[in-house]
Tab-separated table of N, CA and C in Angstrom:
chain	number	residue	atom	x	y	z
A	102	MET	N	3.507	9.277	11.980
A	102	MET	CA	5.410	9.745	11.704
A	102	MET	C	5.087	9.781	10.692
A	103	PRO	N	5.843	11.060	10.460
A	103	PRO	CA	5.868	11.503	8.725
A	103	PRO	C	7.072	10.389	7.700
A	104	VAL	N	6.733	10.445	6.408
A	104	VAL	CA	7.088	8.964	6.237
A	104	VAL	C	8.516	10.277	4.846
A	105	ILE	N	9.170	10.136	4.677
A	105	ILE	CA	10.147	11.104	3.959
A	105	ILE	C	11.134	10.327	2.787
A	106	ASP	N	10.977	11.025	1.331
A	106	ASP	CA	11.494	9.441	0.344
A	106	ASP	C	13.113	10.375	0.224
A	107	VAL	N	13.856	9.475	-0.703
A	107	VAL	CA	14.733	9.498	-0.278
A	107	VAL	C	15.724	10.747	-0.892
A	108	THR	N	14.764	11.859	-1.675
A	108	THR	CA	15.092	13.402	-1.950
A	108	THR	C	14.856	14.243	-1.132
A	109	GLY	N	14.367	13.955	0.341
A	109	GLY	CA	13.710	14.448	1.009
A	109	GLY	C	12.495	15.303	1.049
A	110	ARG	N	11.725	14.642	0.177
A	110	ARG	CA	10.205	15.291	0.145
A	110	ARG	C	9.488	14.543	0.608
A	111	LEU	N	8.773	15.333	1.672
A	111	LEU	CA	7.568	14.509	2.385
A	111	LEU	C	6.786	13.827	1.820
A	112	VAL	N	6.492	12.667	1.906
A	112	VAL	CA	5.475	11.719	1.177
A	112	VAL	C	4.474	11.382	2.011
A	113	GLY	N	4.289	11.595	3.354
A	113	GLY	CA	2.783	11.897	4.192
A	113	GLY	C	3.436	10.791	5.570
A	114	SER	N	2.592	10.320	5.736
A	114	SER	CA	2.355	10.152	7.533
A	114	SER	C	2.064	8.281	7.498
A	115	VAL	N	3.113	7.639	8.345
A	115	VAL	CA	2.114	6.124	8.325
A	115	VAL	C	0.968	6.024	8.940
A	116	LYS	N	0.084	4.994	8.326
A	116	LYS	CA	-1.224	4.748	8.373
A	116	LYS	C	-1.416	3.682	8.927
A	117	TYR	N	-0.212	2.474	8.252
A	117	TYR	CA	-0.795	1.074	8.841
A	117	TYR	C	0.182	0.386	8.434
A	118	VAL	N	1.069	-0.481	9.608
A	118	VAL	CA	2.277	-1.566	9.545
A	118	VAL	C	1.668	-2.925	9.651
A	119	LYS	N	2.493	-3.471	8.514
A	119	LYS	CA	2.212	-5.027	7.931
A	119	LYS	C	3.421	-5.534	8.043
A	120	HIS	N	3.460	-6.569	9.269
A	120	HIS	CA	4.941	-7.759	9.395
A	120	HIS	C	4.839	-8.352	7.888
A	121	GLY	N	6.157	-8.808	7.741
A	121	GLY	CA	6.197	-10.099	6.417
A	121	GLY	C	5.326	-11.398	7.102
A	122	ALA	N	4.918	-12.043	5.936
A	122	ALA	CA	4.046	-13.310	6.675
A	122	ALA	C	4.788	-14.252	4.979
A	123	PRO	N	6.098	-14.935	4.936
A	123	PRO	CA	6.239	-15.271	3.652
A	123	PRO	C	5.698	-16.160	3.271
A	124	ALA	N	4.799	-17.504	4.001
A	124	ALA	CA	4.213	-18.304	3.426
A	124	ALA	C	2.526	-17.672	2.961
A	125	ALA	N	1.888	-16.690	3.314
A	125	ALA	CA	0.908	-15.967	3.056
A	125	ALA	C	0.528	-15.777	1.392
A	126	VAL	N	-0.608	-15.739	0.867
A	126	VAL	CA	-0.556	-15.585	-0.812
A	126	VAL	C	-1.653	-14.771	-0.708
A	127	ALA	N	-1.911	-14.219	-1.768
A	127	ALA	CA	-3.112	-13.243	-2.245
A	127	ALA	C	-4.167	-14.242	-2.700
A	128	GLY	N	-4.234	-15.231	-3.693
A	128	GLY	CA	-4.947	-16.323	-3.826
A	128	GLY	C	-5.107	-15.144	-5.940
A	129	PRO	N	-5.404	-16.333	-6.346
A	129	PRO	CA	-5.360	-16.104	-8.002
A	129	PRO	C	-6.938	-15.210	-8.033
A	130	ALA	N	-6.707	-14.299	-9.708
A	130	ALA	CA	-7.796	-13.560	-9.803
A	130	ALA	C	-8.539	-13.626	-10.173
A	131	ASP	N	-9.814	-13.356	-10.490
A	131	ASP	CA	-10.782	-13.964	-11.035
A	131	ASP	C	-10.815	-13.105	-12.421
A	132	PRO	N	-10.587	-13.507	-13.772
A	132	PRO	CA	-10.902	-12.691	-14.678
A	132	PRO	C	-12.573	-12.502	-15.265
A	133	ASP	N	-13.667	-13.564	-14.782
A	133	ASP	CA	-14.648	-13.041	-15.000
A	133	ASP	C	-15.784	-12.427	-14.185
A	134	GLU	N	-15.064	-12.342	-13.617
A	134	GLU	CA	-15.348	-10.839	-11.962
A	134	GLU	C	-16.555	-9.899	-13.015
A	135	ASP	N	-17.583	-10.179	-12.058
A	135	ASP	CA	-18.618	-9.310	-12.895
A	135	ASP	C	-18.445	-8.042	-11.976
A	136	LEU	N	-19.366	-6.809	-12.555
A	136	LEU	CA	-19.502	-5.614	-11.525
A	136	LEU	C	-19.627	-5.389	-10.242
A	137	ASP	N	-20.521	-6.144	-9.996
A	137	ASP	CA	-21.479	-6.431	-8.733
A	137	ASP	C	-20.306	-6.631	-7.963
A	138	THR	N	-19.916	-7.872	-8.150
A	138	THR	CA	-18.959	-8.804	-7.505
A	138	THR	C	-17.762	-7.647	-7.329
A	139	ALA	N	-17.292	-7.274	-7.802
A	139	ALA	CA	-16.130	-6.363	-7.771
A	139	ALA	C	-16.406	-5.280	-7.187
A	140	PHE	N	-17.437	-4.629	-6.656
A	140	PHE	CA	-17.832	-3.834	-5.876
A	140	PHE	C	-17.486	-4.296	-4.621
A	141	ALA	N	-18.335	-5.186	-4.731
A	141	ALA	CA	-18.809	-5.811	-3.336
A	141	ALA	C	-17.324	-6.404	-2.354
A	142	ARG	N	-16.270	-7.038	-3.537
A	142	ARG	CA	-14.883	-7.043	-2.898
A	142	ARG	C	-14.156	-5.960	-2.888
A	143	ALA	N	-14.699	-4.931	-3.257
A	143	ALA	CA	-13.990	-3.798	-2.936
A	143	ALA	C	-14.320	-3.100	-1.763
A	144	LEU	N	-15.218	-2.956	-1.635
A	144	LEU	CA	-15.695	-2.782	-0.282
A	144	LEU	C	-15.432	-3.721	0.901
A	145	THR	N	-15.403	-5.169	1.216
A	145	THR	CA	-14.763	-5.699	2.309
A	145	THR	C	-13.239	-6.347	2.398
A	146	GLU	N	-12.605	-6.237	1.061
A	146	GLU	CA	-11.433	-6.152	0.959
A	146	GLU	C	-10.396	-5.438	2.550
A	147	ARG	N	-9.665	-6.838	2.550
A	147	ARG	CA	-8.262	-6.407	3.552
A	147	ARG	C	-7.558	-5.623	2.657
A	148	GLU	N	-6.447	-5.116	3.747
A	148	GLU	CA	-5.302	-4.374	3.194
A	148	GLU	C	-3.933	-5.274	2.826
A	149	PRO	N	-3.616	-5.607	1.320
A	149	PRO	CA	-3.312	-4.516	0.582
A	149	PRO	C	-4.195	-3.998	-0.105
A	150	GLN	N	-4.962	-3.186	-0.673
A	150	GLN	CA	-5.843	-2.446	-1.947
A	150	GLN	C	-5.270	-2.147	-3.052
A	151	ILE	N	-4.836	-3.024	-3.342
A	151	ILE	CA	-3.549	-2.714	-5.016
A	151	ILE	C	-3.096	-4.309	-5.799
A	152	ASP	N	-2.817	-4.118	-6.951
A	152	ASP	CA	-3.284	-5.260	-7.652
A	152	ASP	C	-2.158	-6.442	-7.200
A	153	ARG	N	-2.677	-7.733	-7.622
A	153	ARG	CA	-2.622	-8.737	-6.819
A	153	ARG	C	-1.231	-8.983	-6.751
A	154	GLU	N	-0.348	-9.236	-7.943
A	154	GLU	CA	0.697	-9.271	-7.743
A	154	GLU	C	1.536	-8.632	-6.794
A	155	LEU	N	1.475	-7.675	-6.792
A	155	LEU	CA	2.554	-6.369	-5.929
A	155	LEU	C	2.024	-6.796	-4.473
A	156	ALA	N	0.253	-7.369	-4.531
A	156	ALA	CA	-0.073	-7.209	-2.724
A	156	ALA	C	0.680	-8.515	-2.810
A	157	GLU	N	1.401	-9.908	-3.338
A	157	GLU	CA	1.940	-11.189	-2.536
A	157	GLU	C	3.166	-10.591	-2.516
A	158	ASP	N	3.878	-9.511	-2.702
A	158	ASP	CA	5.069	-9.058	-2.632
A	158	ASP	C	5.218	-8.526	-0.946
A	159	LEU	N	4.223	-7.563	-1.065
A	159	LEU	CA	3.519	-6.693	-0.142
A	159	LEU	C	3.322	-7.660	1.519
A	160	ILE	N	2.416	-8.345	1.153
A	160	ILE	CA	2.074	-9.754	2.345
A	160	ILE	C	3.219	-10.317	2.715
A	161	SER	N	3.977	-10.783	1.737
A	161	SER	CA	5.066	-11.707	1.748
A	161	SER	C	6.310	-10.792	2.931
A	162	GLN	N	6.119	-9.424	2.202
A	162	GLN	CA	7.983	-9.002	2.835
A	162	GLN	C	7.671	-7.943	3.839
A	163	GLY	N	6.342	-7.588	4.459
A	163	GLY	CA	6.043	-6.701	5.028
A	163	GLY	C	6.054	-5.407	4.158
A	164	PHE	N	4.931	-4.585	4.615
A	164	PHE	CA	5.015	-3.226	3.912
A	164	PHE	C	4.176	-2.029	5.178
A	165	LEU	N	4.126	-0.686	4.441
A	165	LEU	CA	3.810	0.118	5.337
A	165	LEU	C	2.702	0.422	4.473
A	166	LYS	N	1.579	1.487	4.783
A	166	LYS	CA	1.078	2.187	4.032
A	166	LYS	C	0.986	3.460	4.888
A	167	VAL	N	0.895	4.563	3.808
A	167	VAL	CA	1.230	5.865	4.427
A	167	VAL	C	0.125	6.610	3.662
A	168	THR	N	-0.450	7.429	4.323
A	168	THR	CA	-1.071	8.266	3.869
A	168	THR	C	-0.586	9.353	2.976
A	169	GLY	N	-1.501	9.687	2.047
A	169	GLY	CA	-0.458	10.701	1.172
A	169	GLY	C	-0.510	11.972	1.788
A	170	ALA	N	0.624	12.877	1.395
A	170	ALA	CA	0.516	14.324	2.056
A	170	ALA	C	-0.124	15.296	1.470
A	171	GLY	N	-0.765	15.459	0.529
A	171	GLY	CA	-1.620	16.260	0.409
A	171	GLY	C	-3.184	16.033	0.424
A	172	ALA	N	-4.384	16.744	0.343
A	172	ALA	CA	-5.620	16.648	0.632
A	172	ALA	C	-5.975	15.307	-0.341
A	173	MET	N	-5.884	15.733	-1.614
A	173	MET	CA	-6.589	14.959	-2.728
A	173	MET	C	-5.335	13.320	-3.169
A	174	ASP	N	-3.944	13.540	-2.484
A	174	ASP	CA	-3.340	12.270	-2.262
A	174	ASP	C	-3.604	10.635	-2.208
A	175	ASN	N	-3.432	9.937	-3.002
A	175	ASN	CA	-3.863	8.921	-2.773
A	175	ASN	C	-2.937	7.982	-1.507
A	176	ASP	N	-3.452	6.940	-1.147
A	176	ASP	CA	-2.773	6.134	-0.020
A	176	ASP	C	-1.498	5.605	-1.073
A	177	LEU	N	0.066	4.973	0.284
A	177	LEU	CA	0.280	4.706	-0.917
A	177	LEU	C	1.257	3.694	-0.125
A	178	TYR	N	1.923	2.533	-0.909
A	178	TYR	CA	2.273	1.351	-0.137
A	178	TYR	C	3.699	1.541	-0.497
A	179	LEU	N	4.621	0.680	0.686
A	179	LEU	CA	6.083	0.723	0.353
A	179	LEU	C	6.823	-0.853	0.960
A	180	LEU	N	7.382	-1.266	0.221
A	180	LEU	CA	7.797	-2.384	0.744
A	180	LEU	C	8.953	-2.268	1.972
A	181	ALA	N	8.896	-3.013	3.028
A	181	ALA	CA	9.821	-2.888	4.248
A	181	ALA	C	11.370	-2.495	3.716
A	182	GLY	N	11.812	-3.576	2.329
A	182	GLY	CA	12.954	-2.922	1.635
A	182	GLY	C	13.014	-1.689	1.276
A	183	GLN	N	12.373	-0.979	1.273
A	183	GLN	CA	12.503	0.446	0.590
A	183	GLN	C	12.667	1.720	2.223
A	184	ILE	N	12.888	0.673	2.985
A	184	ILE	CA	12.506	1.371	4.399
A	184	ILE	C	14.436	2.108	4.519
A	185	ALA	N	15.149	2.830	4.903
A	185	ALA	CA	16.692	3.424	4.651
A	185	ALA	C	16.736	3.199	6.225
A	186	VAL	N	15.991	4.141	7.004
A	186	VAL	CA	16.346	4.526	8.061
A	186	VAL	C	14.706	4.573	8.983
A	187	ALA	N	14.585	4.282	10.279
A	187	ALA	CA	12.951	4.351	11.064
A	187	ALA	C	13.542	4.734	12.474
A	188	ASP	N	13.417	5.826	12.452
A	188	ASP	CA	13.395	6.644	14.109
A	188	ASP	C	12.253	6.690	14.678
A	189	GLU	N	12.863	7.833	16.060
A	189	GLU	CA	11.053	8.206	16.473
A	189	GLU	C	10.938	9.180	16.103
A	190	ASP	N	11.816	9.920	14.747
A	190	ASP	CA	11.115	11.295	14.407
A	190	ASP	C	10.817	10.658	12.793
A	191	ALA	N	11.038	10.285	12.633
A	191	ALA	CA	10.439	9.805	11.088
A	191	ALA	C	10.969	8.224	10.411
A	192	VAL	N	10.229	8.418	9.302
A	192	VAL	CA	10.419	7.045	8.163
A	192	VAL	C	11.135	7.703	7.307
A	193	ARG	N	12.183	7.392	6.875
A	193	ARG	CA	13.093	7.331	5.838
A	193	ARG	C	13.277	6.569	4.896
A	194	LEU	N	13.000	7.239	3.384
A	194	LEU	CA	13.020	5.787	2.403
A	194	LEU	C	14.934	6.025	1.459
A	195	SER	N	14.665	4.908	0.890
A	195	SER	CA	15.803	4.686	-0.066
A	195	SER	C	15.573	5.034	-1.273
A	196	SER	N	14.328	5.014	-1.111
A	196	SER	CA	13.825	5.371	-2.627
A	196	SER	C	12.632	6.537	-3.249
A	197	SER	N	12.309	6.979	-4.350
A	197	SER	CA	11.681	8.239	-4.265
A	197	SER	C	10.472	7.883	-3.867
A	198	VAL	N	9.235	9.187	-4.197
A	198	VAL	CA	7.949	8.769	-4.061
A	198	VAL	C	7.347	8.205	-5.004
A	199	ASP	N	7.917	8.196	-6.300
A	199	ASP	CA	7.649	7.827	-7.387
A	199	ASP	C	7.222	6.505	-7.808
A	200	GLU	N	8.619	5.865	-6.606
A	200	GLU	CA	8.491	4.386	-6.681
A	200	GLU	C	7.454	3.353	-6.005
A	201	LEU	N	7.154	4.442	-5.499
A	201	LEU	CA	6.202	3.772	-4.288
A	201	LEU	C	4.733	3.398	-5.057
A	202	ALA	N	4.365	2.186	-4.655
A	202	ALA	CA	2.961	1.270	-4.900
A	202	ALA	C	1.500	2.647	-4.548
A	203	VAL	N	1.263	3.192	-5.474
A	203	VAL	CA	-0.535	4.123	-5.078
A	203	VAL	C	-1.496	2.979	-5.042
A	204	GLU	N	-2.267	3.164	-4.252
A	204	GLU	CA	-3.262	2.565	-3.506
A	204	GLU	C	-4.416	2.633	-4.397
A	205	ARG	N	-5.155	1.214	-5.088
A	205	ARG	CA	-5.845	1.390	-6.414
A	205	ARG	C	-7.189	2.606	-5.679
A	206	GLY	N	-7.869	3.350	-6.562
A	206	GLY	CA	-8.878	4.026	-6.440
A	206	GLY	C	-9.948	3.544	-5.701
A	207	ASN	N	-10.764	4.073	-4.739
A	207	ASN	CA	-11.467	3.905	-3.977
A	207	ASN	C	-12.969	3.829	-5.110
A	208	TRP	N	-14.145	3.041	-4.826
A	208	TRP	CA	-15.204	3.247	-5.641
A	208	TRP	C	-15.886	4.347	-4.909
A	209	ILE	N	-16.055	4.498	-3.598
A	209	ILE	CA	-17.116	5.844	-3.356
A	209	ILE	C	-16.146	6.846	-2.893
């Protein structure tokens, strides 16, 4: 399903939908994590793959993961509250693509 921002720009298409879980937390980050551990975590970590603070908001409120519209575009995350209208044709946002969270870069 296509995702369109508030300006009418095609953002991409819905890849993943997650309903909110207010009691869930992402857990504390480990500032002493070494490169090997970080790499292993990146390969096995579940959604959302984003900074921990924003991940907690996404998990709590619910989110959509959107595949970028271009071949080289990163996937994006948007909070359920950023959706203006969702119908059988498209998801229309109340914010611009610049306000969406970009998935952190993959290592592979």
